mmCIF file of C-alpha atoms in Angstrom:
data_model
loop_
_atom_site.group_PDB
_atom_site.id
_atom_site.type_symbol
_atom_site.label_atom_id
_atom_site.label_comp_id
_atom_site.label_asym_id
_atom_site.label_seq_id
_atom_site.Cartn_x
_atom_site.Cartn_y
_atom_site.Cartn_z
ATOM 1 C CA MET A 1 57.274 86.141 42.522
ATOM 2 C CA SER A 2 55.229 85.513 44.828
ATOM 3 C CA ARG A 3 55.567 83.738 48.038
ATOM 4 C CA ARG A 4 54.356 83.206 51.612
ATOM 5 C CA PHE A 5 56.169 83.049 54.861
ATOM 6 C CA ASP A 6 57.944 79.919 56.239
ATOM 7 C CA PRO A 7 58.036 80.462 60.465
ATOM 8 C CA ASP A 8 60.887 78.116 59.934
ATOM 9 C CA ALA A 9 62.694 79.970 57.281
ATOM 10 C CA PRO A 10 66.560 80.380 57.065
ATOM 11 C CA LEU A 11 68.185 83.545 58.547
ATOM 12 C CA ASP A 12 67.191 86.296 55.741
ATOM 13 C CA GLU A 13 63.756 85.597 56.209
ATOM 14 C CA ARG A 14 64.643 85.743 60.299
ATOM 15 C CA THR A 15 65.618 88.899 59.413
ATOM 16 C CA ASP A 16 62.375 90.015 57.440
ATOM 17 C CA ALA A 17 60.644 89.012 60.500
ATOM 18 C CA ALA A 18 62.462 91.436 62.328
ATOM 19 C CA PHE A 19 62.061 94.337 60.007
ATOM 20 C CA MET A 20 58.478 93.599 59.952
ATOM 21 C CA ALA A 21 58.052 93.416 63.658
ATOM 22 C CA ALA A 22 59.262 97.355 63.740
ATOM 23 C CA ALA A 23 56.939 98.319 61.007
ATOM 24 C CA ILE A 24 54.399 96.782 62.814
ATOM 25 C CA ALA A 25 55.588 98.498 66.012
ATOM 26 C CA TYR A 26 55.570 102.166 64.099
ATOM 27 C CA GLY A 27 52.478 101.415 62.545
ATOM 28 C CA ARG A 28 50.777 101.697 66.284
ATOM 29 C CA ARG A 29 51.680 104.821 66.914
ATOM 30 C CA GLY A 30 48.337 105.734 64.740
ATOM 31 C CA LEU A 31 46.133 103.311 66.783
ATOM 32 C CA GLY A 32 43.218 105.896 67.340
ATOM 33 C CA LEU A 33 44.252 108.444 64.896
ATOM 34 C CA THR A 34 43.662 106.989 61.590
ATOM 35 C CA ALA A 35 40.211 106.131 61.130
ATOM 36 C CA PRO A 36 38.154 105.155 58.722
ATOM 37 C CA ASN A 37 41.327 104.014 57.243
ATOM 38 C CA PRO A 38 44.246 101.781 59.252
ATOM 39 C CA ALA A 39 46.337 102.194 61.157
ATOM 40 C CA VAL A 40 49.541 101.034 58.868
ATOM 41 C CA GLY A 41 53.388 100.920 59.397
ATOM 42 C CA CYS A 42 55.772 100.890 57.169
ATOM 43 C CA LEU A 43 59.801 100.403 56.977
ATOM 44 C CA ILE A 44 62.709 100.539 53.280
ATOM 45 C CA VAL A 45 65.347 98.720 54.094
ATOM 46 C CA ARG A 46 68.343 98.859 52.195
ATOM 47 C CA ASP A 47 71.677 97.050 52.505
ATOM 48 C CA GLY A 48 70.399 95.769 56.010
ATOM 49 C CA VAL A 49 69.441 99.753 56.574
ATOM 50 C CA ILE A 50 66.413 101.195 57.345
ATOM 51 C CA VAL A 51 66.317 104.149 54.597
ATOM 52 C CA GLY A 52 62.506 105.461 55.136
ATOM 53 C CA ARG A 53 59.430 105.167 57.902
ATOM 54 C CA GLY A 54 55.899 105.844 57.008
ATOM 55 C CA ALA A 55 52.736 105.909 59.266
ATOM 56 C CA THR A 56 49.569 106.026 58.236
ATOM 57 C CA GLN A 57 49.329 109.971 59.074
ATOM 58 C CA GLN A 58 45.940 111.545 61.426
ATOM 59 C CA GLY A 59 42.499 111.079 59.231
ATOM 60 C CA GLY A 60 44.015 108.639 57.368
ATOM 61 C CA ARG A 61 46.328 110.335 54.910
ATOM 62 C CA PRO A 62 49.212 109.857 53.385
ATOM 63 C CA HIS A 63 49.298 106.009 53.873
ATOM 64 C CA ALA A 64 52.162 104.647 55.004
ATOM 65 C CA GLU A 65 54.344 103.305 52.045
ATOM 66 C CA THR A 66 54.074 107.352 50.252
ATOM 67 C CA GLU A 67 55.261 108.498 54.193
ATOM 68 C CA ALA A 68 58.011 105.710 53.959
ATOM 69 C CA ILE A 69 59.312 106.298 50.054
ATOM 70 C CA ARG A 70 59.220 110.197 50.331
ATOM 71 C CA ASP A 71 61.450 109.447 53.108
ATOM 72 C CA ALA A 72 63.742 106.929 51.360
ATOM 73 C CA GLY A 73 63.842 109.123 48.645
ATOM 74 C CA GLU A 74 66.272 108.054 45.750
ATOM 75 C CA LYS A 75 67.225 105.265 48.201
ATOM 76 C CA ALA A 76 64.028 103.372 47.833
ATOM 77 C CA ARG A 77 65.252 102.535 44.336
ATOM 78 C CA GLY A 78 66.659 98.815 44.655
ATOM 79 C CA ALA A 79 65.236 98.560 48.021
ATOM 80 C CA THR A 80 62.731 96.577 50.350
ATOM 81 C CA LEU A 81 59.696 97.751 51.884
ATOM 82 C CA TYR A 82 57.880 96.370 54.719
ATOM 83 C CA VAL A 83 54.673 96.598 55.254
ATOM 84 C CA SER A 84 52.044 96.070 57.695
ATOM 85 C CA LEU A 85 49.036 95.762 55.149
ATOM 86 C CA GLU A 86 48.372 94.815 51.578
ATOM 87 C CA PRO A 87 49.365 98.288 49.692
ATOM 88 C CA CYS A 88 45.990 99.511 47.838
ATOM 89 C CA SER A 89 45.457 99.134 44.533
ATOM 90 C CA HIS A 90 42.133 101.819 43.900
ATOM 91 C CA HIS A 91 42.273 105.027 43.159
ATOM 92 C CA GLY A 92 40.660 107.521 46.181
ATOM 93 C CA VAL A 93 41.545 110.652 47.331
ATOM 94 C CA THR A 94 45.432 109.745 46.927
ATOM 95 C CA PRO A 95 46.830 107.491 44.037
ATOM 96 C CA PRO A 96 47.409 103.773 44.607
ATOM 97 C CA CYS A 97 50.109 102.755 47.359
ATOM 98 C CA ALA A 98 50.874 99.987 45.151
ATOM 99 C CA GLU A 99 51.613 102.561 41.875
ATOM 100 C CA ALA A 100 53.929 103.930 44.034
ATOM 101 C CA ILE A 101 55.882 101.546 45.009
ATOM 102 C CA VAL A 102 56.719 100.926 41.611
ATOM 103 C CA ALA A 103 57.195 104.191 40.423
ATOM 104 C CA ALA A 104 59.906 104.191 42.885
ATOM 105 C CA GLY A 105 62.737 101.362 41.655
ATOM 106 C CA LEU A 106 62.116 99.079 44.799
ATOM 107 C CA ALA A 107 63.461 95.875 44.073
ATOM 108 C CA ARG A 108 61.248 93.633 46.983
ATOM 109 C CA VAL A 109 58.160 94.535 48.832
ATOM 110 C CA VAL A 110 57.355 92.294 52.276
ATOM 111 C CA SER A 111 54.008 92.656 53.040
ATOM 112 C CA ALA A 112 51.906 91.109 56.258
ATOM 113 C CA ILE A 113 49.044 90.654 55.803
ATOM 114 C CA GLU A 114 46.670 90.862 52.462
ATOM 115 C CA ASP A 115 43.124 93.533 52.837
ATOM 116 C CA PRO A 116 40.214 92.540 53.293
ATOM 117 C CA ASP A 117 38.390 95.596 51.889
ATOM 118 C CA ARG A 118 36.814 94.599 48.628
ATOM 119 C CA ARG A 119 38.783 97.266 46.971
ATOM 120 C CA VAL A 120 42.083 96.193 47.149
ATOM 121 C CA ALA A 121 41.688 91.634 48.324
ATOM 122 C CA GLY A 122 44.760 91.302 46.493
ATOM 123 C CA ARG A 123 44.652 93.360 44.100
ATOM 124 C CA GLY A 124 47.783 95.822 45.513
ATOM 125 C CA HIS A 125 49.756 91.789 45.768
ATOM 126 C CA ALA A 126 49.071 91.342 42.083
ATOM 127 C CA LYS A 127 49.917 95.206 40.777
ATOM 128 C CA ILE A 128 53.240 94.766 42.489
ATOM 129 C CA VAL A 129 54.069 91.270 41.450
ATOM 130 C CA GLU A 130 53.563 92.451 37.505
ATOM 131 C CA ALA A 131 55.673 95.214 37.590
ATOM 132 C CA GLY A 132 58.051 92.413 38.357
ATOM 133 C CA ILE A 133 58.885 93.403 41.880
ATOM 134 C CA GLY A 134 59.800 90.290 44.564
ATOM 135 C CA LEU A 135 56.999 89.710 46.964
ATOM 136 C CA LEU A 136 56.913 87.920 49.995
ATOM 137 C CA VAL A 137 53.299 87.451 52.296
ATOM 138 C CA GLY A 138 52.655 86.517 55.783
ATOM 139 C CA VAL A 139 55.631 87.622 57.795
ATOM 140 C CA GLY A 140 54.206 88.771 61.242
ATOM 141 C CA ALA A 141 50.226 88.425 59.930
ATOM 142 C CA ARG A 142 49.599 87.696 63.552
ATOM 143 C CA GLU A 143 50.580 90.813 64.969
ATOM 144 C CA ALA A 144 49.769 92.664 61.908
ATOM 145 C CA ARG A 145 45.827 90.968 61.846
ATOM 146 C CA ARG A 146 45.942 92.226 65.629
ATOM 147 C CA LEU A 147 46.927 96.131 64.543
ATOM 148 C CA THR A 148 44.483 95.881 62.313
ATOM 149 C CA LEU A 149 41.358 94.497 63.766
ATOM 150 C CA GLY A 150 38.889 97.138 63.720
ATOM 151 C CA HIS A 151 39.758 98.154 60.319
ATOM 152 C CA ILE A 152 39.035 94.461 58.754
ATOM 153 C CA LEU A 153 36.368 93.885 60.745
ATOM 154 C CA ARG A 154 34.778 97.733 59.463
ATOM 155 C CA VAL A 155 34.978 96.370 55.845
ATOM 156 C CA THR A 156 33.765 92.181 56.796
ATOM 157 C CA GLU A 157 31.168 92.610 59.100
ATOM 158 C CA GLY A 158 30.333 96.384 59.380
ATOM 159 C CA ARG A 159 31.396 96.616 63.122
ATOM 160 C CA PRO A 160 34.357 98.079 64.922
ATOM 161 C CA MET A 161 36.876 95.978 66.870
ATOM 162 C CA THR A 162 35.797 96.734 70.768
ATOM 163 C CA THR A 163 38.238 95.562 73.486
ATOM 164 C CA LEU A 164 36.152 95.208 76.887
ATOM 165 C CA LYS A 165 38.050 96.537 79.392
ATOM 166 C CA LEU A 166 36.887 95.124 83.115
ATOM 167 C CA ALA A 167 38.002 95.951 86.775
ATOM 168 C CA GLU A 168 37.888 93.691 89.574
ATOM 169 C CA THR A 169 38.803 92.934 93.574
ATOM 170 C CA ALA A 170 40.722 90.048 94.307
ATOM 171 C CA ASP A 171 37.396 87.898 95.020
ATOM 172 C CA GLY A 172 35.362 88.940 91.832
ATOM 173 C CA TYR A 173 33.845 91.858 92.281
ATOM 174 C CA ALA A 174 33.567 95.431 90.336
ATOM 175 C CA ALA A 175 31.703 97.373 92.711
ATOM 176 C CA GLY A 176 30.419 97.564 95.780
ATOM 177 C CA ASP A 177 27.124 97.038 97.020
ATOM 178 C CA ALA A 178 23.584 99.440 95.561
ATOM 179 C CA HIS A 179 24.247 101.752 98.596
ATOM 180 C CA ASP A 180 28.067 101.815 99.101
ATOM 181 C CA PRO A 181 30.474 104.683 97.883
ATOM 182 C CA ARG A 182 32.002 104.146 94.109
ATOM 183 C CA LEU A 183 34.517 101.479 94.449
ATOM 184 C CA ARG A 184 37.927 102.721 93.579
ATOM 185 C CA ILE A 185 39.745 98.903 92.605
ATOM 186 C CA THR A 186 43.158 100.147 91.121
ATOM 187 C CA GLY A 187 45.921 101.713 91.622
ATOM 188 C CA GLN A 188 47.872 104.688 89.486
ATOM 189 C CA ALA A 189 49.654 102.016 87.305
ATOM 190 C CA ALA A 190 47.227 100.405 85.980
ATOM 191 C CA ASP A 191 44.932 103.400 85.191
ATOM 192 C CA GLY A 192 47.683 104.889 83.398
ATOM 193 C CA ARG A 193 47.603 102.156 81.156
ATOM 194 C CA VAL A 194 44.090 101.865 81.049
ATOM 195 C CA GLN A 195 44.599 106.140 80.003
ATOM 196 C CA ILE A 196 46.996 104.540 76.805
ATOM 197 C CA MET A 197 44.694 102.325 76.224
ATOM 198 C CA ARG A 198 41.918 104.939 75.663
ATOM 199 C CA ALA A 199 44.595 106.984 73.685
ATOM 200 C CA THR A 200 44.507 103.834 71.023
ATOM 201 C CA HIS A 201 40.778 103.630 70.037
ATOM 202 C CA ASP A 202 38.580 105.823 68.036
ATOM 203 C CA ALA A 203 35.787 105.436 70.700
ATOM 204 C CA ILE A 204 35.436 104.841 74.457
ATOM 205 C CA MET A 205 31.566 103.305 75.695
ATOM 206 C CA VAL A 206 29.640 102.648 78.703
ATOM 207 C CA GLY A 207 26.635 101.799 80.144
ATOM 208 C CA VAL A 208 23.763 104.585 81.126
ATOM 209 C CA GLY A 209 24.596 102.482 84.882
ATOM 210 C CA THR A 210 28.123 103.069 85.028
ATOM 211 C CA ALA A 211 27.600 106.744 83.346
ATOM 212 C CA LEU A 212 25.134 107.532 86.198
ATOM 213 C CA ALA A 213 26.831 105.750 89.221
ATOM 214 C CA ASP A 214 30.605 107.163 88.462
ATOM 215 C CA ASP A 215 29.796 110.244 86.469
ATOM 216 C CA PRO A 216 32.668 109.908 84.799
ATOM 217 C CA LEU A 217 34.346 112.404 81.580
ATOM 218 C CA LEU A 218 35.975 109.031 79.650
ATOM 219 C CA THR A 219 38.877 111.273 78.525
ATOM 220 C CA VAL A 220 42.110 110.886 77.744
ATOM 221 C CA ARG A 221 44.398 112.642 80.422
ATOM 222 C CA ALA A 222 47.801 110.900 80.047
ATOM 223 C CA PRO A 223 50.155 113.563 79.839
ATOM 224 C CA GLY A 224 51.708 113.781 76.090
ATOM 225 C CA LEU A 225 48.353 111.624 74.881
ATOM 226 C CA THR A 226 45.557 114.859 76.013
ATOM 227 C CA ASP A 227 45.651 115.515 72.445
ATOM 228 C CA ARG A 228 43.226 112.514 71.815
ATOM 229 C CA ARG A 229 39.898 112.679 71.711
ATOM 230 C CA PRO A 230 37.949 109.803 70.904
ATOM 231 C CA LEU A 231 33.930 109.853 70.864
ATOM 232 C CA ARG A 232 32.384 109.165 74.095
ATOM 233 C CA VAL A 233 29.353 106.728 73.991
ATOM 234 C CA VAL A 234 26.703 106.295 76.086
ATOM 235 C CA LEU A 235 24.162 103.291 75.957
ATOM 236 C CA ASP A 236 20.936 104.557 76.582
ATOM 237 C CA THR A 237 17.822 103.409 76.151
ATOM 238 C CA ARG A 238 15.301 105.179 77.911
ATOM 239 C CA LEU A 239 17.871 108.558 77.689
ATOM 240 C CA ARG A 240 18.498 108.833 81.223
ATOM 241 C CA LEU A 241 21.850 111.003 81.195
ATOM 242 C CA PRO A 242 20.570 113.874 83.235
ATOM 243 C CA THR A 243 22.289 117.390 81.439
ATOM 244 C CA THR A 244 23.976 118.022 84.876
ATOM 245 C CA SER A 245 26.573 114.841 84.129
ATOM 246 C CA ARG A 246 29.890 115.772 83.290
ATOM 247 C CA LEU A 247 29.553 114.045 79.864
ATOM 248 C CA ALA A 248 26.643 116.069 78.881
ATOM 249 C CA ALA A 249 28.170 119.663 80.828
ATOM 250 C CA THR A 250 31.651 119.049 78.652
ATOM 251 C CA ALA A 251 29.739 117.978 75.284
ATOM 252 C CA ARG A 252 30.608 120.764 73.508
ATOM 253 C CA ALA A 253 34.413 120.133 74.456
ATOM 254 C CA TRP A 254 34.069 116.771 73.885
ATOM 255 C CA ARG A 255 32.270 115.056 70.772
ATOM 256 C CA THR A 256 29.355 112.686 73.215
ATOM 257 C CA LEU A 257 27.154 110.487 71.798
ATOM 258 C CA VAL A 258 24.083 108.983 72.963
ATOM 259 C CA VAL A 259 22.661 105.595 71.637
ATOM 260 C CA ALA A 260 18.576 105.242 72.792
ATOM 261 C CA GLY A 261 15.739 103.266 71.926
ATOM 262 C CA PRO A 262 13.103 104.584 69.546
ATOM 263 C CA ASP A 263 10.605 105.225 71.851
ATOM 264 C CA ALA A 264 13.380 107.089 73.955
ATOM 265 C CA ASP A 265 12.001 110.240 75.746
ATOM 266 C CA ALA A 266 11.736 113.290 72.684
ATOM 267 C CA ARG A 267 12.320 115.999 74.978
ATOM 268 C CA ALA A 268 15.141 113.892 77.046
ATOM 269 C CA GLU A 269 16.563 114.403 73.323
ATOM 270 C CA GLY A 270 16.232 117.570 73.163
ATOM 271 C CA ALA A 271 17.676 118.955 76.646
ATOM 272 C CA LEU A 272 20.546 116.711 75.874
ATOM 273 C CA ALA A 273 20.693 118.334 71.620
ATOM 274 C CA GLU A 274 20.979 121.486 73.470
ATOM 275 C CA ALA A 275 24.006 120.570 75.891
ATOM 276 C CA GLY A 276 25.702 119.819 72.643
ATOM 277 C CA VAL A 277 25.335 115.681 72.942
ATOM 278 C CA GLU A 278 23.916 113.835 69.803
ATOM 279 C CA VAL A 279 21.213 111.137 70.179
ATOM 280 C CA LEU A 280 21.152 108.218 67.505
ATOM 281 C CA ARG A 281 18.394 105.305 68.065
ATOM 282 C CA VAL A 282 18.665 102.037 67.488
ATOM 283 C CA ALA A 283 16.178 99.166 67.679
ATOM 284 C CA LEU A 284 16.059 97.253 71.028
ATOM 285 C CA GLY A 285 17.452 93.882 71.630
ATOM 286 C CA ALA A 286 16.682 90.958 73.966
ATOM 287 C CA GLY A 287 15.994 92.027 77.435
ATOM 288 C CA GLY A 288 14.722 95.258 76.011
ATOM 289 C CA HIS A 289 18.199 97.281 76.094
ATOM 290 C CA ILE A 290 19.671 98.962 73.420
ATOM 291 C CA ASP A 291 21.433 96.254 70.708
ATOM 292 C CA LEU A 292 24.542 96.013 70.922
ATOM 293 C CA GLY A 293 25.479 94.413 67.956
ATOM 294 C CA LEU A 294 22.809 97.017 66.093
ATOM 295 C CA ALA A 295 24.839 99.930 67.775
ATOM 296 C CA LEU A 296 28.501 99.152 66.118
ATOM 297 C CA LYS A 297 27.459 98.863 62.938
ATOM 298 C CA ALA A 298 25.921 102.329 63.510
ATOM 299 C CA LEU A 299 29.077 103.077 64.844
ATOM 300 C CA GLY A 300 31.340 101.621 62.352
ATOM 301 C CA ALA A 301 29.295 103.380 59.393
ATOM 302 C CA ARG A 302 30.707 106.468 61.183
ATOM 303 C CA GLY A 303 33.670 105.506 60.558
ATOM 304 C CA VAL A 304 34.683 104.229 63.623
ATOM 305 C CA THR A 305 37.212 101.305 63.446
ATOM 306 C CA ARG A 306 37.696 100.867 67.560
ATOM 307 C CA VAL A 307 35.830 100.971 70.494
ATOM 308 C CA PHE A 308 37.168 100.684 73.893
ATOM 309 C CA SER A 309 33.848 99.597 76.270
ATOM 310 C CA GLU A 310 34.534 100.396 80.228
ATOM 311 C CA GLY A 311 30.628 99.173 80.896
ATOM 312 C CA GLY A 312 29.832 97.618 83.329
ATOM 313 C CA PRO A 313 28.678 93.607 84.178
ATOM 314 C CA ARG A 314 25.832 93.827 82.001
ATOM 315 C CA VAL A 315 27.137 95.447 78.833
ATOM 316 C CA ALA A 316 30.522 93.216 79.223
ATOM 317 C CA ALA A 317 28.580 89.754 79.456
ATOM 318 C CA GLU A 318 26.350 90.625 76.332
ATOM 319 C CA LEU A 319 29.553 91.466 74.702
ATOM 320 C CA ILE A 320 31.243 87.863 75.009
ATOM 321 C CA ALA A 321 27.948 86.344 75.116
ATOM 322 C CA ARG A 322 27.944 87.423 71.513
ATOM 323 C CA GLY A 323 31.048 87.321 70.289
ATOM 324 C CA LEU A 324 31.670 91.071 69.858
ATOM 325 C CA ALA A 325 34.445 91.161 73.135
ATOM 326 C CA ASP A 326 37.376 91.488 70.630
ATOM 327 C CA GLU A 327 39.978 91.582 73.047
ATOM 328 C CA VAL A 328 39.632 91.380 76.991
ATOM 329 C CA ALA A 329 41.239 93.179 79.392
ATOM 330 C CA VAL A 330 41.234 92.040 82.789
ATOM 331 C CA PHE A 331 43.200 94.313 85.711
ATOM 332 C CA THR A 332 42.442 92.530 88.941
ATOM 333 C CA SER A 333 43.370 94.533 92.652
ATOM 334 C CA PRO A 334 45.211 92.177 95.384
ATOM 335 C CA LYS A 335 43.214 93.019 97.834
ATOM 336 C CA PRO A 336 39.046 91.561 98.025
ATOM 337 C CA LEU A 337 36.491 93.241 98.723
ATOM 338 C CA ALA A 338 35.200 90.904 101.125
ATOM 339 C CA ARG A 339 32.005 91.693 101.093
ATOM 340 C CA ARG A 340 28.957 91.327 99.183
ATOM 341 C CA GLY A 341 28.964 93.391 96.158
ATOM 342 C CA VAL A 342 28.175 93.131 92.230
ATOM 343 C CA GLU A 343 29.950 91.103 90.337
ATOM 344 C CA ALA A 344 32.749 91.743 87.581
ATOM 345 C CA LEU A 345 31.297 88.776 85.627
ATOM 346 C CA ASP A 346 28.983 86.348 85.713
ATOM 347 C CA ALA A 347 29.870 82.338 85.688
ATOM 348 C CA VAL A 348 29.028 81.882 82.054
ATOM 349 C CA SER A 349 31.121 84.585 81.027
ATOM 350 C CA ARG A 350 33.908 83.482 83.122
ATOM 351 C CA ALA A 351 33.759 80.429 81.293
ATOM 352 C CA ALA A 352 33.658 81.665 78.420
ATOM 353 C CA LEU A 353 36.918 83.568 78.805
ATOM 354 C CA ALA A 354 38.348 80.162 80.295
ATOM 355 C CA ASP A 355 37.728 78.661 77.387
ATOM 356 C CA PRO A 356 40.932 77.921 74.773
ATOM 357 C CA SER A 357 38.318 77.937 71.614
ATOM 358 C CA ARG A 358 36.635 81.121 72.467
ATOM 359 C CA TYR A 359 39.375 83.100 74.019
ATOM 360 C CA ARG A 360 43.064 82.636 74.283
ATOM 361 C CA PRO A 361 45.471 84.647 76.692
ATOM 362 C CA PHE A 362 48.237 87.374 74.299
ATOM 363 C CA ALA A 363 49.598 89.124 77.274
ATOM 364 C CA ASP A 364 49.521 89.088 80.931
ATOM 365 C CA GLY A 365 51.923 91.234 83.606
ATOM 366 C CA VAL A 366 51.859 93.528 86.379
ATOM 367 C CA ALA A 367 51.178 97.387 86.179
ATOM 368 C CA GLY A 368 52.171 98.736 89.694
ATOM 369 C CA VAL A 369 50.169 96.372 93.157
ATOM 370 C CA ASP A 370 47.806 95.053 90.000
ATOM 371 C CA ARG A 371 47.262 91.777 87.349
ATOM 372 C CA TYR A 372 46.665 92.936 83.911
ATOM 373 C CA LYS A 373 45.955 89.820 81.388
ATOM 374 C CA HIS A 374 44.820 90.620 77.865
ATOM 375 C CA LEU A 375 43.324 87.977 75.534
ATOM 376 C CA GLU A 376 41.727 88.087 72.101
ATOM 377 C CA ARG A 377 38.548 86.249 70.831
ATOM 378 C CA SER A 378 40.159 83.255 69.082
ATOM 379 C CA SER A 379 38.563 82.896 65.760
#
């Protein structure tokens, strides 16, 4: 029997919500590792005790459900399975998870959301119901959607989800004036939080202006996460990234992709390619810059599901204006610049982030001396 979750339900369904929250949290460990598949978490519970745990493994397989069933063994029979995304129903590299659930003899399945992938799209749930297994759908739906948004957007819009990260002074600046030295805005605690956020994405993206001004490495350097190697992406319309930059100089060790315009210098492309940088050409958009929508779709076609954008104010403004910034993380220093500089956001972008019909906050707090706020698109 299939039914939808009621948030005002009695205690037993509130218990379902608690176990689902744990399954979603367990699935988060796969963020940045499972592309092109979603990071899914799964728990098997019997008599109020967790007897099996599973998360999507590196590279996207095995899936969370089969991992949890393997972990539970015979204890899965007659138990309840909690999963953050509808179990798959199609034969791919591995057999369908819905069939594995039936074969394991589970008595009940609690599923957070339906998978919009047209190969699944309700079929996994239908197979479970057809086998006589109880099904409850919708528990923890909002958090599960946030966890799998990259997958959802990739199968529905052909692009990855994008997290826009901004750092600003107390008076709203991202950098000093043209001839100022590089401005260090946030402290060690906030920088550590950013490192963890990098590790949960498949790609880190900047504009060439940021690459030229800061000469960043765009790597994950947090202790215990140095094995994470997101694709490094530079938006570089005219291929201005020098081969002497740290990005180009380390391209053979860390995958690096430069997205260029169709008319960018072929000699510059050859020099970057010789350094180990891959160059991808896409059409230009308004203002003669890389069309961000096309660039993101090109990344989606490569299996990228989550992009962490650390580009400058122009890239940030375009992502917000076009509805391509799915999440926004703003880190604010307590110190003002107190002089002329480069604004982190223009007035239009700030108004968009303050508009509840476009963005809503979902987390805020303190990281050392700095404050942070996380927002997500309202629709």
